[in-house]
Amino acid sequence: MLKATKIDVEPIYEDIDNALGMIVYEDITSPINIPPYDRSAVDGYAVCSDAVTSASPSNPIPLILKDRANEINCSEATPVSTGDRLPLGADAVVMVEDTYTDNIRKVVYVTRSVSKYFNVSRAGEDIRHGDIIAERGRLLRPWHIAAIAAIGLRKIKLFKPIRVGVITTGSEIRDSAEGIKVYEEGGVIDVTSKLILASLKEYRFITSKWYGIVPDDAGKIAEILRQSLMENDIVITSGGTGPGNYDVTFNALNILGKRMKVEVISRGIAMRPGRPTSIAVIDNKPIFMLSGFPVAAYIAVKVLVIPFIIRVLNIKGAEPIEVPAILMRRAVGSVGYDVFARIKAYRCGDDICAEPLAIHGSGVLKTLLNSNAILRINHDLEGFDKGEKVWIQIL
């Protein structure tokens, strides 16, 4: 079963400047407290709190002014800036605006009482020794990078990016580099692989390789499949999965089955768009066979391929963003199929409004150009009515 499929990804050591969007291979724990010592949270004067308990504007407390001292007694004060280490003997900081100075007599007058540790960031207040900064499987965001830098690490252990091979099939398909003359010659410009590859590149923990356009020849498709399976952790094909006379990807699987272990998990999935989407495992490596239509292929990448990678690596923090929204018109489902409607979401007052654009039309790119979310209508529903609150996935 695909659920039991595992991807063995080797660890790599990477500089934190290049780690954003990557996946942590092992727990990163702090070897120190942050801050490592008590420090001032404001610009002002370090004092003993007991020495100024009665300070007020009408009762200023004079303290001997010591210039940037590392240690004071309770009759003294020393200036500190935000982030400075608290001098020995001090346990609080008085803000500059709550003091005035007599520079001739070298005295600072405190006009406000402060309690112990007032305006002080305590040692370990931010991060404590032994705290986990990022656990295994965590998708690294900018704040993780900052925290890792704060504990003094420069290189960290990460999952090597998942390798995904992408194969385009179809004798009628031509590379976009040939321009619009392709249409004049009755061909089809390869849009789907561009969309698949661009979708994968949104994730730094994935690296992809395109194996070009392969004609409708089962033997040639089988050979490219074999090569891509040797070089990648996952393979995606586009086209060649439906019932048509020229859909030969499954014939290629039969050829590979003579030399490799092939298990077909699903030939077609009850989803719209993307009914031809199929899944197999070849020598323990998953292959996702997607529709040749771009919208169907994109939806399959978003709802099948990426979630599969997230699950098998147990990635934390890469889950899709879902928000509640109010439907502006009815969204029609199809009983027996999970339907993924393209949605235009926008702010309306304190709510988010969701306008369904299209459910059918798996080759209509305009529905993606005009949408920024998708709505999943489960197979046991006829749809959602206008005004209903639904959950949409932000793209």
Coordinates of N, CA and C in Angstrom, one line a residue, residues 28-246:
I28 N 17.2 20.0 17.1 CA 18.2 21.1 17.4 C 17.8 21.6 18.7
T29 N 18.7 21.4 19.7 CA 18.5 21.8 21.1 C 19.5 22.9 21.4
S30 N 19.1 23.7 22.4 CA 20.0 24.9 22.8 C 21.0 24.4 23.8
P31 N 22.3 24.7 23.5 CA 23.3 24.3 24.5 C 23.5 25.4 25.6
I32 N 22.8 26.5 25.5 CA 22.9 27.7 26.4 C 21.6 28.3 26.7
N33 N 21.6 29.2 27.6 CA 20.4 30.0 27.9 C 20.5 31.3 27.0
I34 N 19.4 31.7 26.5 CA 19.3 33.0 25.7 C 18.2 33.9 26.4
P35 N 18.6 35.0 26.9 CA 19.9 35.5 27.0 C 20.8 34.7 27.9
P36 N 22.1 34.7 27.7 CA 23.0 33.9 28.5 C 23.2 34.5 29.9
Y37 N 22.8 35.7 30.1 CA 22.9 36.4 31.4 C 21.8 37.4 31.6
D38 N 21.6 37.9 32.8 CA 20.6 38.9 33.0 C 21.1 40.2 32.3
R39 N 20.2 40.8 31.5 CA 20.6 42.0 30.8 C 19.5 43.1 30.8
S40 N 19.9 44.3 30.5 CA 19.0 45.4 30.5 C 18.0 45.4 29.3
A41 N 16.8 45.6 29.6 CA 15.7 45.7 28.6 C 15.5 47.1 28.0
V42 N 16.2 48.1 28.7 CA 16.0 49.5 28.3 C 17.3 50.3 28.4
D43 N 17.3 51.5 27.9 CA 18.4 52.4 28.2 C 18.1 53.0 29.6
G44 N 19.1 53.1 30.5 CA 18.8 53.7 31.8 C 20.0 53.5 32.7
Y45 N 19.7 53.2 34.0 CA 20.7 53.0 35.0 C 20.5 51.8 35.8
A46 N 21.5 50.9 35.9 CA 21.4 49.7 36.7 C 21.5 50.1 38.2
V47 N 20.6 49.6 39.0 CA 20.6 50.0 40.4 C 20.2 48.7 41.3
C48 N 20.3 48.9 42.6 CA 19.8 48.0 43.6 C 18.3 48.4 43.8
S49 N 17.4 47.5 43.6 CA 16.0 47.9 43.8 C 15.7 48.3 45.2
D50 N 16.4 47.7 46.2 CA 16.1 48.1 47.6 C 16.5 49.5 47.9
A51 N 17.4 50.1 47.1 CA 18.0 51.4 47.4 C 17.0 52.5 46.9
V52 N 16.0 52.1 46.1 CA 15.1 53.2 45.5 C 13.7 52.9 45.8
T53 N 13.4 52.1 46.8 CA 12.0 51.8 47.1 C 11.1 53.0 47.4
S54 N 11.7 54.0 47.9 CA 10.9 55.2 48.2 C 11.0 56.4 47.2
A55 N 11.7 56.1 46.1 CA 11.9 57.1 45.1 C 10.6 57.6 44.5
S56 N 10.5 58.9 44.2 CA 9.4 59.5 43.6 C 9.9 60.9 43.1
P57 N 9.1 61.5 42.2 CA 9.4 62.9 41.8 C 9.6 63.9 42.9
S58 N 8.9 63.7 44.0 CA 9.0 64.6 45.2 C 10.0 64.1 46.2
N59 N 10.5 62.9 46.0 CA 11.6 62.3 46.9 C 12.6 61.6 46.0
P60 N 13.4 62.3 45.2 CA 14.5 61.7 44.4 C 15.5 61.1 45.3
I61 N 16.0 59.9 44.9 CA 17.0 59.2 45.7 C 18.3 59.4 45.0
P62 N 19.3 60.0 45.6 CA 20.7 60.2 45.0 C 21.5 58.9 45.1
L63 N 22.2 58.6 44.0 CA 23.1 57.5 43.9 C 24.4 57.9 43.3
I64 N 25.5 57.4 43.7 CA 26.8 57.8 43.2 C 26.8 57.2 41.7
L65 N 27.2 58.0 40.8 CA 27.3 57.6 39.4 C 28.6 57.0 39.1
K66 N 28.6 55.8 38.7 CA 29.8 55.1 38.2 C 29.7 54.9 36.7
D67 N 30.8 55.2 36.0 CA 30.8 55.2 34.6 C 31.0 53.7 34.0
R68 N 29.9 53.2 33.5 CA 30.0 51.8 32.9 C 30.7 50.8 33.7
A69 N 30.3 50.7 34.9 CA 30.9 49.7 35.8 C 30.4 48.3 35.7
N70 N 31.3 47.3 35.9 CA 30.9 45.9 35.9 C 30.3 45.4 37.2
E71 N 30.5 46.3 38.2 CA 29.9 45.9 39.5 C 29.6 47.2 40.3
I72 N 28.5 47.1 41.1 CA 28.1 48.3 41.9 C 27.7 47.8 43.3
N73 N 27.6 48.7 44.2 CA 27.0 48.4 45.5 C 25.7 49.2 45.5
C74 N 24.9 49.1 46.6 CA 23.6 49.7 46.6 C 23.5 51.2 46.8
S75 N 24.7 51.8 47.0 CA 24.7 53.3 47.0 C 25.1 53.9 45.6
E76 N 25.2 53.0 44.6 CA 25.7 53.4 43.3 C 24.7 53.0 42.2
A77 N 25.0 53.6 41.1 CA 24.2 53.3 39.8 C 25.2 53.5 38.7
T78 N 24.9 52.7 37.6 CA 25.8 52.8 36.4 C 24.9 52.8 35.2
P79 N 25.3 53.6 34.1 CA 24.5 53.6 32.9 C 24.6 52.3 32.2
V80 N 23.5 51.9 31.6 CA 23.4 50.7 30.7 C 22.6 51.0 29.5
S81 N 22.9 50.3 28.5 CA 22.1 50.4 27.2 C 21.3 49.1 27.1
T82 N 20.3 49.1 26.2 CA 19.4 48.0 26.0 C 20.3 46.8 25.5
G83 N 20.2 45.7 26.2 CA 21.0 44.5 25.8 C 22.3 44.3 26.6
D84 N 22.7 45.4 27.4 CA 23.9 45.3 28.2 C 23.7 44.3 29.3
R85 N 24.8 43.6 29.6 CA 24.8 42.7 30.8 C 24.6 43.5 32.1
L86 N 23.8 43.0 32.9 CA 23.5 43.6 34.2 C 24.7 43.5 35.1
P87 N 25.2 44.6 35.6 CA 26.4 44.6 36.5 C 26.2 43.8 37.8
L88 N 27.2 43.2 38.3 CA 27.1 42.5 39.6 C 26.6 43.5 40.6
G89 N 25.8 43.1 41.5 CA 25.2 43.9 42.6 C 23.9 44.6 42.2
A90 N 23.6 44.7 40.9 CA 22.4 45.4 40.4 C 21.3 44.3 40.2
D91 N 20.1 44.7 40.4 CA 19.0 43.7 40.1 C 17.8 44.4 39.5
A92 N 18.0 45.7 39.0 CA 16.9 46.4 38.3 C 17.5 47.5 37.5
V93 N 16.7 48.0 36.6 CA 17.1 49.1 35.7 C 16.1 50.2 35.8
V94 N 16.5 51.5 36.0 CA 15.6 52.6 36.0 C 15.8 53.3 34.6
M95 N 14.7 53.6 34.0 CA 14.7 54.2 32.7 C 15.3 55.6 32.8
V96 N 16.0 56.1 31.7 CA 16.6 57.4 31.7 C 15.6 58.5 32.1
E97 N 14.4 58.4 31.6 CA 13.4 59.5 31.8 C 12.9 59.5 33.3
D98 N 13.3 58.5 34.0 CA 12.9 58.5 35.5 C 14.1 58.9 36.3
T99 N 15.0 59.7 35.7 CA 16.2 60.1 36.5 C 16.6 61.5 36.0
Y100 N 17.5 62.2 36.8 CA 18.2 63.3 36.3 C 19.6 63.3 37.0
T101 N 20.6 63.9 36.4 CA 22.0 63.8 36.9 C 22.6 65.1 37.2
D102 N 23.5 65.1 38.2 CA 24.3 66.2 38.6 C 25.7 65.7 38.2
N103 N 26.2 66.1 37.0 CA 27.5 65.7 36.4 C 28.6 66.2 37.2
I104 N 28.5 67.4 37.8 CA 29.6 67.9 38.6 C 29.8 67.1 39.9
R105 N 28.7 66.7 40.5 CA 28.9 66.0 41.8 C 28.9 64.4 41.5
K106 N 28.7 64.1 40.2 CA 28.7 62.7 39.8 C 27.6 61.9 40.6
V107 N 26.4 62.5 40.5 CA 25.3 61.9 41.2 C 24.1 61.7 40.2
V108 N 23.4 60.6 40.3 CA 22.2 60.5 39.5 C 21.1 60.4 40.5
Y109 N 20.0 61.1 40.2 CA 18.8 61.1 41.1 C 17.7 60.3 40.5
V110 N 17.2 59.3 41.2 CA 16.2 58.4 40.8 C 14.8 58.9 41.3
T111 N 13.9 59.1 40.3 CA 12.6 59.6 40.7 C 11.4 58.6 40.6
R112 N 11.8 57.4 40.5 CA 10.8 56.3 40.4 C 11.3 55.1 41.1
S113 N 10.4 54.5 41.9 CA 10.8 53.2 42.6 C 10.7 52.1 41.5
V114 N 11.5 51.1 41.7 CA 11.4 49.9 40.8 C 11.6 48.6 41.6
S115 N 10.9 47.6 41.2 CA 11.0 46.3 41.9 C 12.2 45.5 41.3
K116 N 12.4 44.4 42.0 CA 13.5 43.5 41.6 C 13.3 43.0 40.2
Y117 N 14.3 43.0 39.4 CA 14.3 42.6 38.0 C 13.4 43.5 37.1
F118 N 13.0 44.6 37.5 CA 12.3 45.5 36.7 C 13.1 46.0 35.5
N119 N 12.6 45.9 34.3 CA 13.3 46.3 33.1 C 14.6 45.4 32.9
V120 N 14.5 44.2 33.3 CA 15.6 43.2 33.2 C 15.1 42.0 32.4
S121 N 15.9 41.6 31.4 CA 15.6 40.3 30.7 C 16.4 39.3 31.4
R122 N 15.8 38.3 32.0 CA 16.5 37.3 32.8 C 17.2 36.3 31.9
A123 N 18.2 35.7 32.4 CA 19.0 34.7 31.7 C 18.0 33.5 31.5
G124 N 17.9 33.1 30.2 CA 17.1 32.0 29.8 C 15.6 32.4 29.6
E125 N 15.3 33.7 29.7 CA 14.0 34.1 29.5 C 13.4 33.8 28.1
D126 N 14.3 33.9 27.1 CA 13.9 33.6 25.8 C 14.0 32.1 25.4
I127 N 15.1 31.6 25.6 CA 15.4 30.2 25.3 C 16.2 29.6 26.5
R128 N 15.8 28.5 27.0 CA 16.5 27.9 28.1 C 17.4 26.7 27.6
H129 N 18.5 26.5 28.3 CA 19.4 25.4 28.0 C 18.6 24.1 27.9
G130 N 18.8 23.4 26.8 CA 18.0 22.1 26.5 C 16.7 22.3 25.8
D131 N 16.3 23.5 25.6 CA 15.0 23.7 24.8 C 15.2 23.2 23.4
I132 N 14.2 22.7 22.8 CA 14.2 22.3 21.4 C 13.9 23.5 20.5
I133 N 14.8 23.9 19.7 CA 14.6 25.0 18.8 C 13.8 24.6 17.6
A134 N 14.1 23.4 17.1 CA 13.4 22.9 15.9 C 13.5 21.4 16.0
E135 N 12.4 20.7 16.0 CA 12.4 19.2 16.1 C 12.6 18.6 14.7
R136 N 12.9 17.3 14.7 CA 13.1 16.6 13.5 C 11.8 16.7 12.7
G137 N 12.0 17.0 11.4 CA 10.8 17.1 10.5 C 10.3 18.5 10.4
R138 N 10.8 19.4 11.1 CA 10.3 20.8 11.1 C 10.7 21.5 9.9
L139 N 9.7 22.2 9.2 CA 10.0 23.0 8.1 C 10.6 24.3 8.6
L140 N 11.8 24.7 8.2 CA 12.5 25.9 8.8 C 11.9 27.2 8.2
R141 N 11.4 28.0 9.1 CA 10.9 29.4 8.8 C 12.0 30.4 9.2
P142 N 11.8 31.7 8.8 CA 12.8 32.7 9.2 C 13.1 32.8 10.7
W143 N 12.1 32.6 11.5 CA 12.3 32.7 13.0 C 13.1 31.6 13.5
H144 N 13.0 30.4 12.9 CA 13.9 29.3 13.3 C 15.3 29.6 13.0
I145 N 15.6 30.2 11.8 CA 16.9 30.5 11.4 C 17.5 31.5 12.4
A146 N 16.7 32.5 12.9 CA 17.2 33.5 13.8 C 17.5 32.8 15.2
A147 N 16.7 31.9 15.6 CA 16.9 31.2 16.9 C 18.1 30.3 16.9
I148 N 18.3 29.7 15.7 CA 19.5 28.8 15.6 C 20.8 29.6 15.6
A149 N 20.7 30.8 14.9 CA 21.9 31.7 15.0 C 22.1 32.1 16.4
A150 N 21.1 32.4 17.2 CA 21.2 32.9 18.5 C 21.9 31.9 19.4
I151 N 21.8 30.6 19.2 CA 22.4 29.6 20.0 C 23.8 29.2 19.5
G152 N 24.3 30.0 18.5 CA 25.7 29.8 18.0 C 25.9 28.8 17.0
L153 N 24.9 28.2 16.4 CA 25.1 27.2 15.4 C 25.2 27.8 14.0
R154 N 26.1 27.3 13.2 CA 26.3 27.8 11.8 C 25.9 26.7 10.8
K155 N 26.2 25.5 11.0 CA 25.7 24.4 10.1 C 24.8 23.4 10.9
I156 N 23.8 23.0 10.2 CA 22.8 22.1 10.9 C 22.5 20.9 9.9
K157 N 22.0 19.8 10.5 CA 21.7 18.6 9.8 C 20.3 18.7 9.2
L158 N 20.2 18.5 7.9 CA 18.9 18.6 7.2 C 18.6 17.4 6.4
F159 N 17.3 17.2 6.0 CA 17.0 16.2 5.0 C 17.5 16.7 3.7
K160 N 18.2 15.8 3.0 CA 18.5 16.1 1.6 C 17.2 16.3 0.8
P161 N 17.1 17.3 -0.1 CA 15.9 17.5 -0.8 C 15.4 16.2 -1.5
I162 N 14.0 16.0 -1.4 CA 13.4 14.9 -2.1 C 13.6 15.1 -3.6
R163 N 14.0 14.1 -4.3 CA 14.2 14.2 -5.8 C 13.0 13.7 -6.5
V164 N 12.4 14.5 -7.3 CA 11.2 14.2 -8.1 C 11.6 14.3 -9.6
G165 N 11.3 13.2 -10.3 CA 11.5 13.2 -11.7 C 10.2 13.5 -12.4
V166 N 10.1 14.3 -13.5 CA 8.9 14.6 -14.2 C 9.1 14.3 -15.6
I167 N 8.1 13.5 -16.1 CA 8.1 13.0 -17.5 C 6.9 13.4 -18.2
T168 N 7.0 14.0 -19.4 CA 5.9 14.4 -20.2 C 5.7 13.4 -21.3
T169 N 4.5 12.9 -21.5 CA 4.2 11.9 -22.6 C 3.2 12.5 -23.6
G170 N 3.3 12.0 -24.8 CA 2.3 12.4 -25.8 C 3.0 12.8 -27.1
S171 N 2.6 12.1 -28.2 CA 3.3 12.4 -29.5 C 2.8 13.8 -30.0
E172 N 1.7 14.3 -29.5 CA 1.2 15.6 -30.0 C 1.8 16.8 -29.2
I173 N 2.6 16.5 -28.1 CA 3.1 17.5 -27.3 C 4.4 18.1 -27.8
R174 N 4.5 19.4 -27.8 CA 5.7 20.0 -28.3 C 6.2 21.0 -27.2
D175 N 7.5 21.2 -27.2 CA 8.1 22.1 -26.2 C 7.7 23.6 -26.5
S176 N 7.5 24.3 -25.4 CA 7.1 25.7 -25.5 C 8.2 26.5 -26.3
A177 N 9.4 26.1 -26.3 CA 10.5 26.8 -27.0 C 10.2 27.0 -28.5
E178 N 9.3 26.1 -29.0 CA 9.0 26.2 -30.4 C 8.1 27.3 -30.8
G179 N 7.4 27.9 -29.8 CA 6.6 29.0 -30.0 C 5.2 28.6 -30.5
I180 N 4.4 29.7 -30.9 CA 3.0 29.4 -31.3 C 2.9 28.7 -32.7
K181 N 4.0 28.5 -33.4 CA 3.9 27.8 -34.6 C 3.4 26.3 -34.4
V182 N 3.6 25.9 -33.1 CA 3.1 24.6 -32.7 C 1.7 24.4 -33.0
Y183 N 0.9 25.5 -32.7 CA -0.6 25.4 -32.9 C -0.9 25.3 -34.4
E184 N -0.1 26.1 -35.2 CA -0.3 26.1 -36.7 C -0.1 24.7 -37.3
E185 N 0.8 23.9 -36.6 CA 1.1 22.6 -37.1 C 0.2 21.5 -36.5
G186 N -0.8 21.9 -35.7 CA -1.7 21.0 -35.1 C -1.2 20.3 -33.8
G187 N -0.1 20.9 -33.2 CA 0.4 20.3 -32.0 C -0.1 21.0 -30.8
V188 N 0.4 20.6 -29.6 CA 0.0 21.1 -28.3 C 1.2 21.5 -27.6
I189 N 1.3 22.8 -27.1 CA 2.4 23.3 -26.4 C 2.4 22.6 -25.0
D190 N 3.6 22.2 -24.5 CA 3.7 21.5 -23.2 C 3.5 22.6 -22.1
V191 N 2.3 22.7 -21.6 CA 2.0 23.6 -20.5 C 2.1 22.8 -19.2
T192 N 1.6 21.6 -19.2 CA 1.4 20.8 -18.0 C 2.7 20.6 -17.2
S193 N 3.8 20.2 -17.9 CA 5.1 20.0 -17.2 C 5.6 21.3 -16.6
K194 N 5.4 22.4 -17.3 CA 5.8 23.7 -16.7 C 5.1 24.0 -15.4
L195 N 3.8 23.7 -15.4 CA 3.0 23.9 -14.2 C 3.4 23.0 -13.1
I196 N 3.6 21.7 -13.4 CA 4.1 20.8 -12.4 C 5.4 21.2 -11.8
L197 N 6.4 21.4 -12.7 CA 7.7 21.8 -12.2 C 7.7 23.1 -11.4
A198 N 6.9 24.1 -11.8 CA 6.9 25.3 -11.1 C 6.2 25.1 -9.7
S199 N 5.2 24.2 -9.7 CA 4.6 23.9 -8.4 C 5.5 23.3 -7.4
L200 N 6.4 22.4 -7.9 CA 7.4 21.7 -7.1 C 8.4 22.6 -6.6
K201 N 8.8 23.6 -7.4 CA 9.9 24.5 -7.0 C 9.4 25.5 -5.9
E202 N 8.2 25.5 -5.6 CA 7.7 26.4 -4.5 C 8.2 25.8 -3.2
Y203 N 8.6 24.6 -3.2 CA 9.1 23.9 -2.0 C 10.6 23.6 -2.0
R204 N 11.3 24.2 -1.1 CA 12.8 24.1 -1.1 C 13.2 22.7 -0.7
F205 N 12.4 21.9 -0.1 CA 12.7 20.6 0.3 C 12.5 19.6 -0.8
I206 N 12.2 20.1 -2.0 CA 12.0 19.3 -3.2 C 12.9 19.8 -4.3
T207 N 13.6 18.8 -5.0 CA 14.4 19.2 -6.2 C 13.8 18.4 -7.3
S208 N 13.7 19.0 -8.5 CA 13.0 18.3 -9.6 C 13.9 18.3 -10.8
K209 N 13.6 17.3 -11.7 CA 14.3 17.1 -12.9 C 13.3 16.7 -14.0
W210 N 13.4 17.4 -15.1 CA 12.5 17.1 -16.2 C 13.2 16.3 -17.2
Y211 N 12.5 15.2 -17.6 CA 13.1 14.2 -18.6 C 12.6 14.4 -20.0
G212 N 12.0 15.5 -20.2 CA 11.6 15.9 -21.6 C 10.2 15.2 -22.0
I213 N 10.0 15.4 -23.3 CA 8.7 14.9 -23.9 C 9.0 13.5 -24.5
V214 N 8.2 12.5 -24.2 CA 8.4 11.2 -24.7 C 7.1 10.9 -25.6
P215 N 7.3 10.4 -26.8 CA 6.2 10.1 -27.7 C 5.4 8.9 -27.1
D216 N 4.2 8.7 -27.7 CA 3.3 7.6 -27.3 C 3.9 6.2 -27.7
D217 N 5.0 5.9 -27.1 CA 5.7 4.6 -27.4 C 6.0 3.9 -26.1
A218 N 5.3 2.8 -25.8 CA 5.4 2.2 -24.5 C 6.8 1.8 -24.2
G219 N 7.6 1.4 -25.2 CA 9.0 1.0 -24.9 C 9.8 2.2 -24.5
K220 N 9.7 3.3 -25.2 CA 10.4 4.5 -24.9 C 10.0 5.1 -23.5
I221 N 8.7 5.1 -23.2 CA 8.3 5.5 -21.9 C 8.8 4.7 -20.8
A222 N 8.8 3.4 -21.1 CA 9.4 2.4 -20.0 C 10.9 2.7 -19.8
E223 N 11.6 3.0 -20.8 CA 13.0 3.3 -20.6 C 13.3 4.6 -19.9
I224 N 12.5 5.6 -20.2 CA 12.7 6.9 -19.4 C 12.2 6.7 -18.0
L225 N 11.1 5.9 -17.8 CA 10.7 5.6 -16.4 C 11.8 4.9 -15.6
R226 N 12.4 3.9 -16.3 CA 13.4 3.2 -15.6 C 14.6 4.1 -15.2
Q227 N 15.0 5.0 -16.1 CA 16.1 5.9 -15.8 C 15.7 6.9 -14.6
S228 N 14.5 7.4 -14.7 CA 14.0 8.4 -13.7 C 13.9 7.7 -12.4
L229 N 13.4 6.5 -12.3 CA 13.3 5.8 -11.0 C 14.6 5.5 -10.4
M230 N 15.7 5.3 -11.2 CA 17.0 5.1 -10.7 C 17.6 6.4 -10.1
E231 N 17.1 7.6 -10.6 CA 17.7 8.8 -10.2 C 16.9 9.7 -9.2
N232 N 15.7 9.2 -8.9 CA 14.8 10.0 -8.1 C 14.1 9.2 -7.0
D233 N 13.5 9.9 -6.1 CA 12.8 9.2 -5.0 C 11.3 9.0 -5.4
I234 N 10.8 10.0 -6.2 CA 9.4 9.9 -6.7 C 9.4 10.3 -8.2
V235 N 8.5 9.7 -9.0 CA 8.4 10.1 -10.4 C 7.0 10.5 -10.7
I236 N 6.8 11.6 -11.4 CA 5.5 12.1 -11.9 C 5.5 12.0 -13.4
T237 N 4.5 11.5 -14.0 CA 4.3 11.5 -15.4 C 3.0 12.3 -15.7
S238 N 3.0 13.0 -16.8 CA 1.7 13.7 -17.3 C 1.3 13.1 -18.6
G239 N 0.0 12.8 -18.7 CA -0.5 12.2 -19.9 C -0.4 10.7 -19.9
G240 N -1.2 10.1 -20.8 CA -1.1 8.7 -21.0 C -1.7 7.8 -19.9
T241 N -2.7 8.4 -19.2 CA -3.3 7.6 -18.1 C -4.8 7.3 -18.3
G242 N -5.4 7.8 -19.3 CA -6.8 7.6 -19.5 C -7.1 6.4 -20.4
P243 N -8.3 6.2 -20.8 CA -8.7 5.0 -21.6 C -8.5 5.1 -23.1
G244 N -8.0 6.3 -23.5 CA -7.8 6.5 -25.0 C -6.9 5.5 -25.7
N245 N -6.9 5.5 -27.0 CA -6.1 4.6 -27.7 C -4.6 4.9 -27.6
Y246 N -4.3 6.2 -27.3 CA -2.9 6.6 -27.3 C -2.3 6.7 -25.8

